[in-house]
Amino acid sequence: GDLKAHVPRLLALSSRVAAIDVSAALAFAAKRHGWVRPAINTSGVLHVVDGRHPVVEAMNSDVPFVPNDVRLDPEGNRLMIITGPNMAGKSTVMRQTALHIIMAQLGSFVPAAAAELPVTDRLFTRVGASDNIARGASTFMVEMNETAAILRNATRQSLVILDEVGRGTSTFDGLSIAWSVGEYLHDVAQCKTMFATHYHELIELGNIKPHAANYHVAAREYGDEVVFLRKLVEGGTSHSFGIQVARMAGLPEHVVARARDIL
């Protein structure tokens, strides 16, 4: 009863203590992990030098994290088409870029050597796959619902992260949808987009569109082994290393050999 009169003051105090706690934690992490203060702009340019993923880096502290540069520019290359094998690091570099935007806009330093980041109105992601069985929606239907929401709402000030759009249906349907989605984001929405795909035909989209560029995550083959270098480099690639990845995952040797024959 005695405290009731002081509830508004106690709530205000706890809110301020919470804000100080978050700020202190971010400052501590920035100092400990070598994050930098980003320059914020309204021109829309996103330029990160040696960017890192704060969670992946912290969880695998015994393995050196391979940093990557990312540049997206509304007047330059704003659609980045990223090809390359599974496990190579496409998803990590896209997700860390999205995290850099979120961290900067909440007032945090970011894990990079240097960063220039734009004021961003919305951040859209279409990653992973999940069925909504209770509502009777297939993985592909969920994917298309999410993609439709992105196309309706993305603006020039948005960042869009797309991972394997179109994979839930037949190859040619999926490729056609992925191509037209990429084209729409480039021509109409004109947002900054990172688009990871196994449809190597989309490399042609990167070649013909003035504000699109092809990138891939480097990998090297040594006999039957593949080594992922986790470095984002310019240019497309037509090699997915799918059979090597299947072998690394433990598929029986005769199944792997037969797959190679069929290929």
mmCIF file of C-alpha atoms in Angstrom:
data_model
loop_
_atom_site.group_PDB
_atom_site.id
_atom_site.type_symbol
_atom_site.label_atom_id
_atom_site.label_comp_id
_atom_site.label_asym_id
_atom_site.label_seq_id
_atom_site.Cartn_x
_atom_site.Cartn_y
_atom_site.Cartn_z
ATOM 1 C CA GLY A 1 0.000 0.000 0.000
ATOM 2 C CA ASP A 2 2.809 2.426 0.913
ATOM 3 C CA LEU A 3 4.538 1.760 -2.426
ATOM 4 C CA LYS A 4 1.466 2.346 -4.568
ATOM 5 C CA ALA A 5 1.912 6.113 -4.686
ATOM 6 C CA HIS A 6 5.511 5.679 -5.905
ATOM 7 C CA VAL A 7 4.846 3.164 -8.721
ATOM 8 C CA PRO A 8 5.184 5.725 -11.582
ATOM 9 C CA ARG A 9 8.552 6.926 -10.185
ATOM 10 C CA LEU A 10 9.793 3.354 -9.675
ATOM 11 C CA LEU A 11 8.813 2.401 -13.245
ATOM 12 C CA ALA A 12 10.548 5.499 -14.627
ATOM 13 C CA LEU A 13 13.645 4.698 -12.557
ATOM 14 C CA SER A 14 13.744 1.048 -13.689
ATOM 15 C CA SER A 15 13.398 2.160 -17.322
ATOM 16 C CA ARG A 16 16.381 4.511 -16.959
ATOM 17 C CA VAL A 17 18.481 1.885 -15.173
ATOM 18 C CA ALA A 18 17.657 -0.585 -17.970
ATOM 19 C CA ALA A 19 18.782 1.946 -20.619
ATOM 20 C CA ILE A 20 22.066 2.526 -18.748
ATOM 21 C CA ASP A 21 22.533 -1.249 -18.404
ATOM 22 C CA VAL A 22 22.101 -1.816 -22.170
ATOM 23 C CA SER A 23 24.418 1.087 -23.037
ATOM 24 C CA ALA A 24 27.080 -0.124 -20.611
ATOM 25 C CA ALA A 25 26.856 -3.689 -21.934
ATOM 26 C CA LEU A 26 27.231 -2.501 -25.545
ATOM 27 C CA ALA A 27 30.171 -0.263 -24.589
ATOM 28 C CA PHE A 28 31.838 -3.162 -22.742
ATOM 29 C CA ALA A 29 31.333 -5.491 -25.748
ATOM 30 C CA ALA A 30 32.623 -2.827 -28.157
ATOM 31 C CA LYS A 31 35.830 -2.396 -26.175
ATOM 32 C CA ARG A 32 36.334 -6.099 -25.583
ATOM 33 C CA HIS A 33 35.719 -7.213 -29.174
ATOM 34 C CA GLY A 34 37.191 -4.273 -31.091
ATOM 35 C CA TRP A 35 33.994 -2.803 -32.538
ATOM 36 C CA VAL A 36 34.068 0.624 -34.220
ATOM 37 C CA ARG A 37 31.825 3.667 -34.251
ATOM 38 C CA PRO A 38 29.951 3.745 -37.571
ATOM 39 C CA ALA A 39 29.539 6.920 -39.604
ATOM 40 C CA ILE A 40 25.819 7.415 -40.242
ATOM 41 C CA ASN A 41 24.633 8.926 -43.534
ATOM 42 C CA THR A 42 21.372 9.836 -45.275
ATOM 43 C CA SER A 43 22.776 9.199 -48.773
ATOM 44 C CA GLY A 44 21.877 5.518 -48.549
ATOM 45 C CA VAL A 45 25.432 4.210 -48.965
ATOM 46 C CA LEU A 46 26.301 1.093 -46.943
ATOM 47 C CA HIS A 47 30.031 0.417 -46.766
ATOM 48 C CA VAL A 48 31.517 -1.998 -44.243
ATOM 49 C CA VAL A 49 35.230 -2.830 -44.168
ATOM 50 C CA ASP A 50 36.228 -6.159 -42.600
ATOM 51 C CA GLY A 51 32.769 -6.710 -41.137
ATOM 52 C CA ARG A 52 32.181 -9.572 -38.708
ATOM 53 C CA HIS A 53 29.186 -11.401 -37.226
ATOM 54 C CA PRO A 54 29.192 -10.626 -33.483
ATOM 55 C CA VAL A 55 27.518 -13.890 -32.407
ATOM 56 C CA VAL A 56 29.301 -16.311 -34.760
ATOM 57 C CA GLU A 57 32.641 -14.732 -33.861
ATOM 58 C CA ALA A 58 31.959 -15.008 -30.118
ATOM 59 C CA MET A 59 30.716 -18.612 -30.308
ATOM 60 C CA ASN A 60 33.725 -19.821 -32.326
ATOM 61 C CA SER A 61 36.403 -17.859 -30.506
ATOM 62 C CA ASP A 62 39.005 -20.605 -31.081
ATOM 63 C CA VAL A 63 38.619 -20.271 -34.886
ATOM 64 C CA PRO A 64 39.618 -16.934 -36.472
ATOM 65 C CA PHE A 65 36.547 -15.277 -38.029
ATOM 66 C CA VAL A 66 37.049 -14.354 -41.701
ATOM 67 C CA PRO A 67 35.875 -10.728 -42.102
ATOM 68 C CA ASN A 68 34.255 -9.395 -45.263
ATOM 69 C CA ASP A 69 33.766 -6.077 -47.033
ATOM 70 C CA VAL A 70 30.260 -5.125 -48.201
ATOM 71 C CA ARG A 71 29.282 -2.093 -50.257
ATOM 72 C CA LEU A 72 25.759 -1.232 -51.416
ATOM 73 C CA ASP A 73 25.002 2.113 -53.042
ATOM 74 C CA PRO A 74 21.611 3.405 -54.315
ATOM 75 C CA GLU A 75 23.415 5.173 -57.178
ATOM 76 C CA GLY A 76 25.883 2.313 -57.765
ATOM 77 C CA ASN A 77 25.463 -1.402 -57.109
ATOM 78 C CA ARG A 78 22.396 -1.813 -54.921
ATOM 79 C CA LEU A 79 21.524 -5.441 -55.821
ATOM 80 C CA MET A 80 24.169 -7.955 -54.779
ATOM 81 C CA ILE A 81 23.638 -11.440 -56.257
ATOM 82 C CA ILE A 82 25.640 -13.968 -54.244
ATOM 83 C CA THR A 83 26.290 -17.467 -55.579
ATOM 84 C CA GLY A 84 28.444 -20.236 -54.139
ATOM 85 C CA PRO A 85 28.195 -23.505 -52.227
ATOM 86 C CA ASN A 86 26.292 -24.386 -49.078
ATOM 87 C CA MET A 87 28.302 -23.915 -45.871
ATOM 88 C CA ALA A 88 30.570 -21.369 -47.557
ATOM 89 C CA GLY A 89 29.323 -18.408 -45.516
ATOM 90 C CA LYS A 90 26.754 -16.618 -47.730
ATOM 91 C CA SER A 91 24.147 -16.507 -44.978
ATOM 92 C CA THR A 92 26.630 -15.299 -42.365
ATOM 93 C CA VAL A 93 27.810 -12.298 -44.383
ATOM 94 C CA MET A 94 24.223 -11.293 -45.186
ATOM 95 C CA ARG A 95 23.029 -11.641 -41.609
ATOM 96 C CA GLN A 96 25.989 -9.740 -40.193
ATOM 97 C CA THR A 97 25.221 -6.848 -42.572
ATOM 98 C CA ALA A 98 21.642 -6.744 -41.282
ATOM 99 C CA LEU A 99 22.956 -6.828 -37.695
ATOM 100 C CA HIS A 100 25.308 -3.910 -38.431
ATOM 101 C CA ILE A 101 22.290 -1.803 -39.453
ATOM 102 C CA ILE A 102 20.316 -2.801 -36.343
ATOM 103 C CA MET A 103 23.273 -2.219 -33.987
ATOM 104 C CA ALA A 104 24.090 1.178 -35.496
ATOM 105 C CA GLN A 105 20.501 2.404 -35.278
ATOM 106 C CA LEU A 106 20.171 1.453 -31.634
ATOM 107 C CA GLY A 107 23.333 3.440 -30.915
ATOM 108 C CA SER A 108 25.908 0.659 -30.718
ATOM 109 C CA PHE A 109 29.360 0.359 -32.211
ATOM 110 C CA VAL A 110 29.630 -2.398 -34.866
ATOM 111 C CA PRO A 111 32.024 -5.343 -35.394
ATOM 112 C CA ALA A 112 34.165 -4.075 -38.288
ATOM 113 C CA ALA A 113 37.396 -2.247 -39.085
ATOM 114 C CA ALA A 114 35.329 0.679 -40.411
ATOM 115 C CA ALA A 115 31.678 1.224 -41.283
ATOM 116 C CA GLU A 116 29.538 3.805 -43.037
ATOM 117 C CA LEU A 117 25.869 2.961 -42.616
ATOM 118 C CA PRO A 118 22.679 4.580 -43.922
ATOM 119 C CA VAL A 119 19.608 5.564 -41.949
ATOM 120 C CA THR A 120 17.317 2.627 -42.772
ATOM 121 C CA ASP A 121 13.512 2.669 -42.581
ATOM 122 C CA ARG A 122 12.906 -1.095 -42.672
ATOM 123 C CA LEU A 123 14.944 -4.267 -42.741
ATOM 124 C CA PHE A 124 13.401 -7.272 -44.497
ATOM 125 C CA THR A 125 14.669 -10.849 -44.400
ATOM 126 C CA ARG A 126 13.539 -14.004 -46.157
ATOM 127 C CA VAL A 127 15.824 -16.686 -44.762
ATOM 128 C CA GLY A 128 15.388 -20.275 -43.662
ATOM 129 C CA ALA A 129 12.357 -22.449 -44.237
ATOM 130 C CA SER A 130 9.490 -23.300 -41.919
ATOM 131 C CA ASP A 131 6.147 -24.951 -42.598
ATOM 132 C CA ASN A 132 3.077 -23.477 -40.970
ATOM 133 C CA ILE A 133 1.346 -26.860 -40.717
ATOM 134 C CA ALA A 134 -1.409 -25.655 -38.370
ATOM 135 C CA ARG A 135 -2.576 -23.142 -40.982
ATOM 136 C CA GLY A 136 -2.103 -25.592 -43.843
ATOM 137 C CA ALA A 137 0.640 -23.521 -45.463
ATOM 138 C CA SER A 138 3.538 -25.302 -47.184
ATOM 139 C CA THR A 139 7.129 -24.123 -46.907
ATOM 140 C CA PHE A 140 6.790 -22.611 -50.379
ATOM 141 C CA MET A 141 3.551 -20.794 -49.482
ATOM 142 C CA VAL A 142 5.188 -19.311 -46.354
ATOM 143 C CA GLU A 143 8.183 -18.255 -48.469
ATOM 144 C CA MET A 144 5.933 -16.584 -51.064
ATOM 145 C CA ASN A 145 3.855 -14.817 -48.364
ATOM 146 C CA GLU A 146 7.031 -13.363 -46.856
ATOM 147 C CA THR A 147 8.409 -12.402 -50.274
ATOM 148 C CA ALA A 148 5.113 -10.712 -51.216
ATOM 149 C CA ALA A 149 5.236 -8.632 -48.015
ATOM 150 C CA ILE A 150 8.784 -7.526 -48.882
ATOM 151 C CA LEU A 151 7.850 -6.499 -52.435
ATOM 152 C CA ARG A 152 4.853 -4.519 -51.186
ATOM 153 C CA ASN A 153 6.710 -2.627 -48.462
ATOM 154 C CA ALA A 154 10.400 -2.162 -49.388
ATOM 155 C CA THR A 155 11.498 1.410 -50.206
ATOM 156 C CA ARG A 156 14.732 3.010 -51.401
ATOM 157 C CA GLN A 157 15.719 3.383 -47.735
ATOM 158 C CA SER A 158 15.233 -0.335 -46.955
ATOM 159 C CA LEU A 159 17.692 -3.223 -46.733
ATOM 160 C CA VAL A 160 16.467 -6.596 -48.040
ATOM 161 C CA ILE A 161 18.161 -9.927 -47.279
ATOM 162 C CA LEU A 162 17.005 -12.859 -49.439
ATOM 163 C CA ASP A 163 18.309 -16.408 -49.047
ATOM 164 C CA GLU A 164 17.353 -18.951 -51.724
ATOM 165 C CA VAL A 165 14.029 -17.510 -52.860
ATOM 166 C CA GLY A 166 12.085 -19.922 -55.082
ATOM 167 C CA ARG A 167 13.671 -23.177 -53.949
ATOM 168 C CA GLY A 168 10.393 -24.640 -52.600
ATOM 169 C CA THR A 169 8.914 -25.358 -56.049
ATOM 170 C CA SER A 170 10.079 -26.871 -59.350
ATOM 171 C CA THR A 171 13.420 -25.663 -60.687
ATOM 172 C CA PHE A 172 12.045 -23.632 -63.592
ATOM 173 C CA ASP A 173 9.168 -22.126 -61.595
ATOM 174 C CA GLY A 174 11.588 -21.253 -58.812
ATOM 175 C CA LEU A 175 14.165 -19.735 -61.133
ATOM 176 C CA SER A 176 11.499 -17.653 -62.896
ATOM 177 C CA ILE A 177 10.157 -16.343 -59.576
ATOM 178 C CA ALA A 178 13.665 -15.590 -58.243
ATOM 179 C CA TRP A 179 14.560 -13.701 -61.455
ATOM 180 C CA SER A 180 11.369 -11.603 -61.438
ATOM 181 C CA VAL A 181 11.726 -10.834 -57.702
ATOM 182 C CA GLY A 182 15.313 -9.676 -58.259
ATOM 183 C CA GLU A 183 14.243 -7.605 -61.256
ATOM 184 C CA TYR A 184 11.422 -5.935 -59.275
ATOM 185 C CA LEU A 185 13.700 -5.072 -56.344
ATOM 186 C CA HIS A 186 16.232 -3.564 -58.775
ATOM 187 C CA ASP A 187 13.836 -1.698 -61.070
ATOM 188 C CA VAL A 188 10.856 -0.737 -58.907
ATOM 189 C CA ALA A 189 11.633 -0.868 -55.171
ATOM 190 C CA GLN A 190 15.264 0.228 -55.786
ATOM 191 C CA CYS A 191 16.197 -0.904 -52.275
ATOM 192 C CA LYS A 192 19.577 -2.239 -51.204
ATOM 193 C CA THR A 193 19.392 -6.033 -51.603
ATOM 194 C CA MET A 194 21.636 -8.995 -50.841
ATOM 195 C CA PHE A 195 20.278 -12.003 -52.760
ATOM 196 C CA ALA A 196 21.904 -15.407 -52.172
ATOM 197 C CA THR A 197 20.939 -18.075 -54.686
ATOM 198 C CA HIS A 198 21.787 -21.505 -56.081
ATOM 199 C CA TYR A 199 20.216 -20.506 -59.398
ATOM 200 C CA HIS A 200 23.417 -19.730 -61.264
ATOM 201 C CA GLU A 201 21.321 -18.399 -64.149
ATOM 202 C CA LEU A 202 20.765 -15.282 -61.997
ATOM 203 C CA ILE A 203 24.388 -14.340 -62.694
ATOM 204 C CA GLU A 204 23.044 -13.092 -66.033
ATOM 205 C CA LEU A 205 20.713 -10.716 -64.137
ATOM 206 C CA GLY A 206 23.803 -9.334 -62.403
ATOM 207 C CA ASN A 207 25.427 -8.821 -65.793
ATOM 208 C CA ILE A 208 22.563 -7.029 -67.537
ATOM 209 C CA LYS A 209 21.192 -4.783 -64.773
ATOM 210 C CA PRO A 210 23.061 -1.473 -64.294
ATOM 211 C CA HIS A 211 22.747 -1.435 -60.478
ATOM 212 C CA ALA A 212 23.388 -5.151 -59.889
ATOM 213 C CA ALA A 213 26.666 -6.962 -59.276
ATOM 214 C CA ASN A 214 27.677 -10.614 -58.929
ATOM 215 C CA TYR A 215 29.604 -11.944 -55.955
ATOM 216 C CA HIS A 216 30.460 -15.395 -54.677
ATOM 217 C CA VAL A 217 31.986 -16.881 -51.561
ATOM 218 C CA ALA A 218 35.337 -18.381 -52.485
ATOM 219 C CA ALA A 219 36.063 -22.106 -52.181
ATOM 220 C CA ARG A 220 38.947 -24.291 -53.345
ATOM 221 C CA GLU A 221 38.928 -27.937 -54.439
ATOM 222 C CA TYR A 222 41.689 -30.343 -53.453
ATOM 223 C CA GLY A 223 40.878 -33.718 -55.055
ATOM 224 C CA ASP A 224 37.571 -34.818 -53.530
ATOM 225 C CA GLU A 225 37.786 -32.268 -50.731
ATOM 226 C CA VAL A 226 36.522 -28.699 -50.759
ATOM 227 C CA VAL A 227 37.849 -25.932 -48.517
ATOM 228 C CA PHE A 228 35.623 -22.919 -47.858
ATOM 229 C CA LEU A 229 37.615 -19.690 -47.696
ATOM 230 C CA ARG A 230 34.571 -17.704 -46.402
ATOM 231 C CA LYS A 231 35.653 -14.662 -48.420
ATOM 232 C CA LEU A 232 33.168 -12.682 -50.480
ATOM 233 C CA VAL A 233 34.722 -11.866 -53.857
ATOM 234 C CA GLU A 234 33.432 -10.212 -57.034
ATOM 235 C CA GLY A 235 32.060 -12.312 -59.879
ATOM 236 C CA GLY A 236 29.598 -15.170 -60.119
ATOM 237 C CA THR A 237 30.323 -18.880 -59.843
ATOM 238 C CA SER A 238 28.579 -21.863 -61.411
ATOM 239 C CA HIS A 239 30.018 -24.414 -58.970
ATOM 240 C CA SER A 240 27.928 -25.479 -55.965
ATOM 241 C CA PHE A 241 30.194 -28.271 -54.626
ATOM 242 C CA GLY A 242 26.971 -30.053 -53.642
ATOM 243 C CA ILE A 243 28.382 -33.560 -53.994
ATOM 244 C CA GLN A 244 31.467 -32.679 -51.940
ATOM 245 C CA VAL A 245 29.245 -31.218 -49.209
ATOM 246 C CA ALA A 246 27.092 -34.382 -49.255
ATOM 247 C CA ARG A 247 30.243 -36.468 -48.846
ATOM 248 C CA MET A 248 31.425 -34.287 -45.938
ATOM 249 C CA ALA A 249 27.997 -34.760 -44.330
ATOM 250 C CA GLY A 250 28.526 -38.532 -44.314
ATOM 251 C CA LEU A 251 26.466 -39.808 -47.247
ATOM 252 C CA PRO A 252 27.587 -43.402 -48.014
ATOM 253 C CA GLU A 253 30.558 -43.482 -50.387
ATOM 254 C CA HIS A 254 28.714 -45.538 -53.060
ATOM 255 C CA VAL A 255 25.836 -43.012 -53.033
ATOM 256 C CA VAL A 256 28.332 -40.162 -53.490
ATOM 257 C CA ALA A 257 30.092 -42.039 -56.306
ATOM 258 C CA ARG A 258 26.770 -42.762 -58.029
ATOM 259 C CA ALA A 259 25.748 -39.101 -57.696
ATOM 260 C CA ARG A 260 29.017 -38.156 -59.412
ATOM 261 C CA ASP A 261 28.226 -40.590 -62.246
ATOM 262 C CA ILE A 262 24.734 -39.152 -62.673
ATOM 263 C CA LEU A 263 26.099 -35.587 -62.683
#
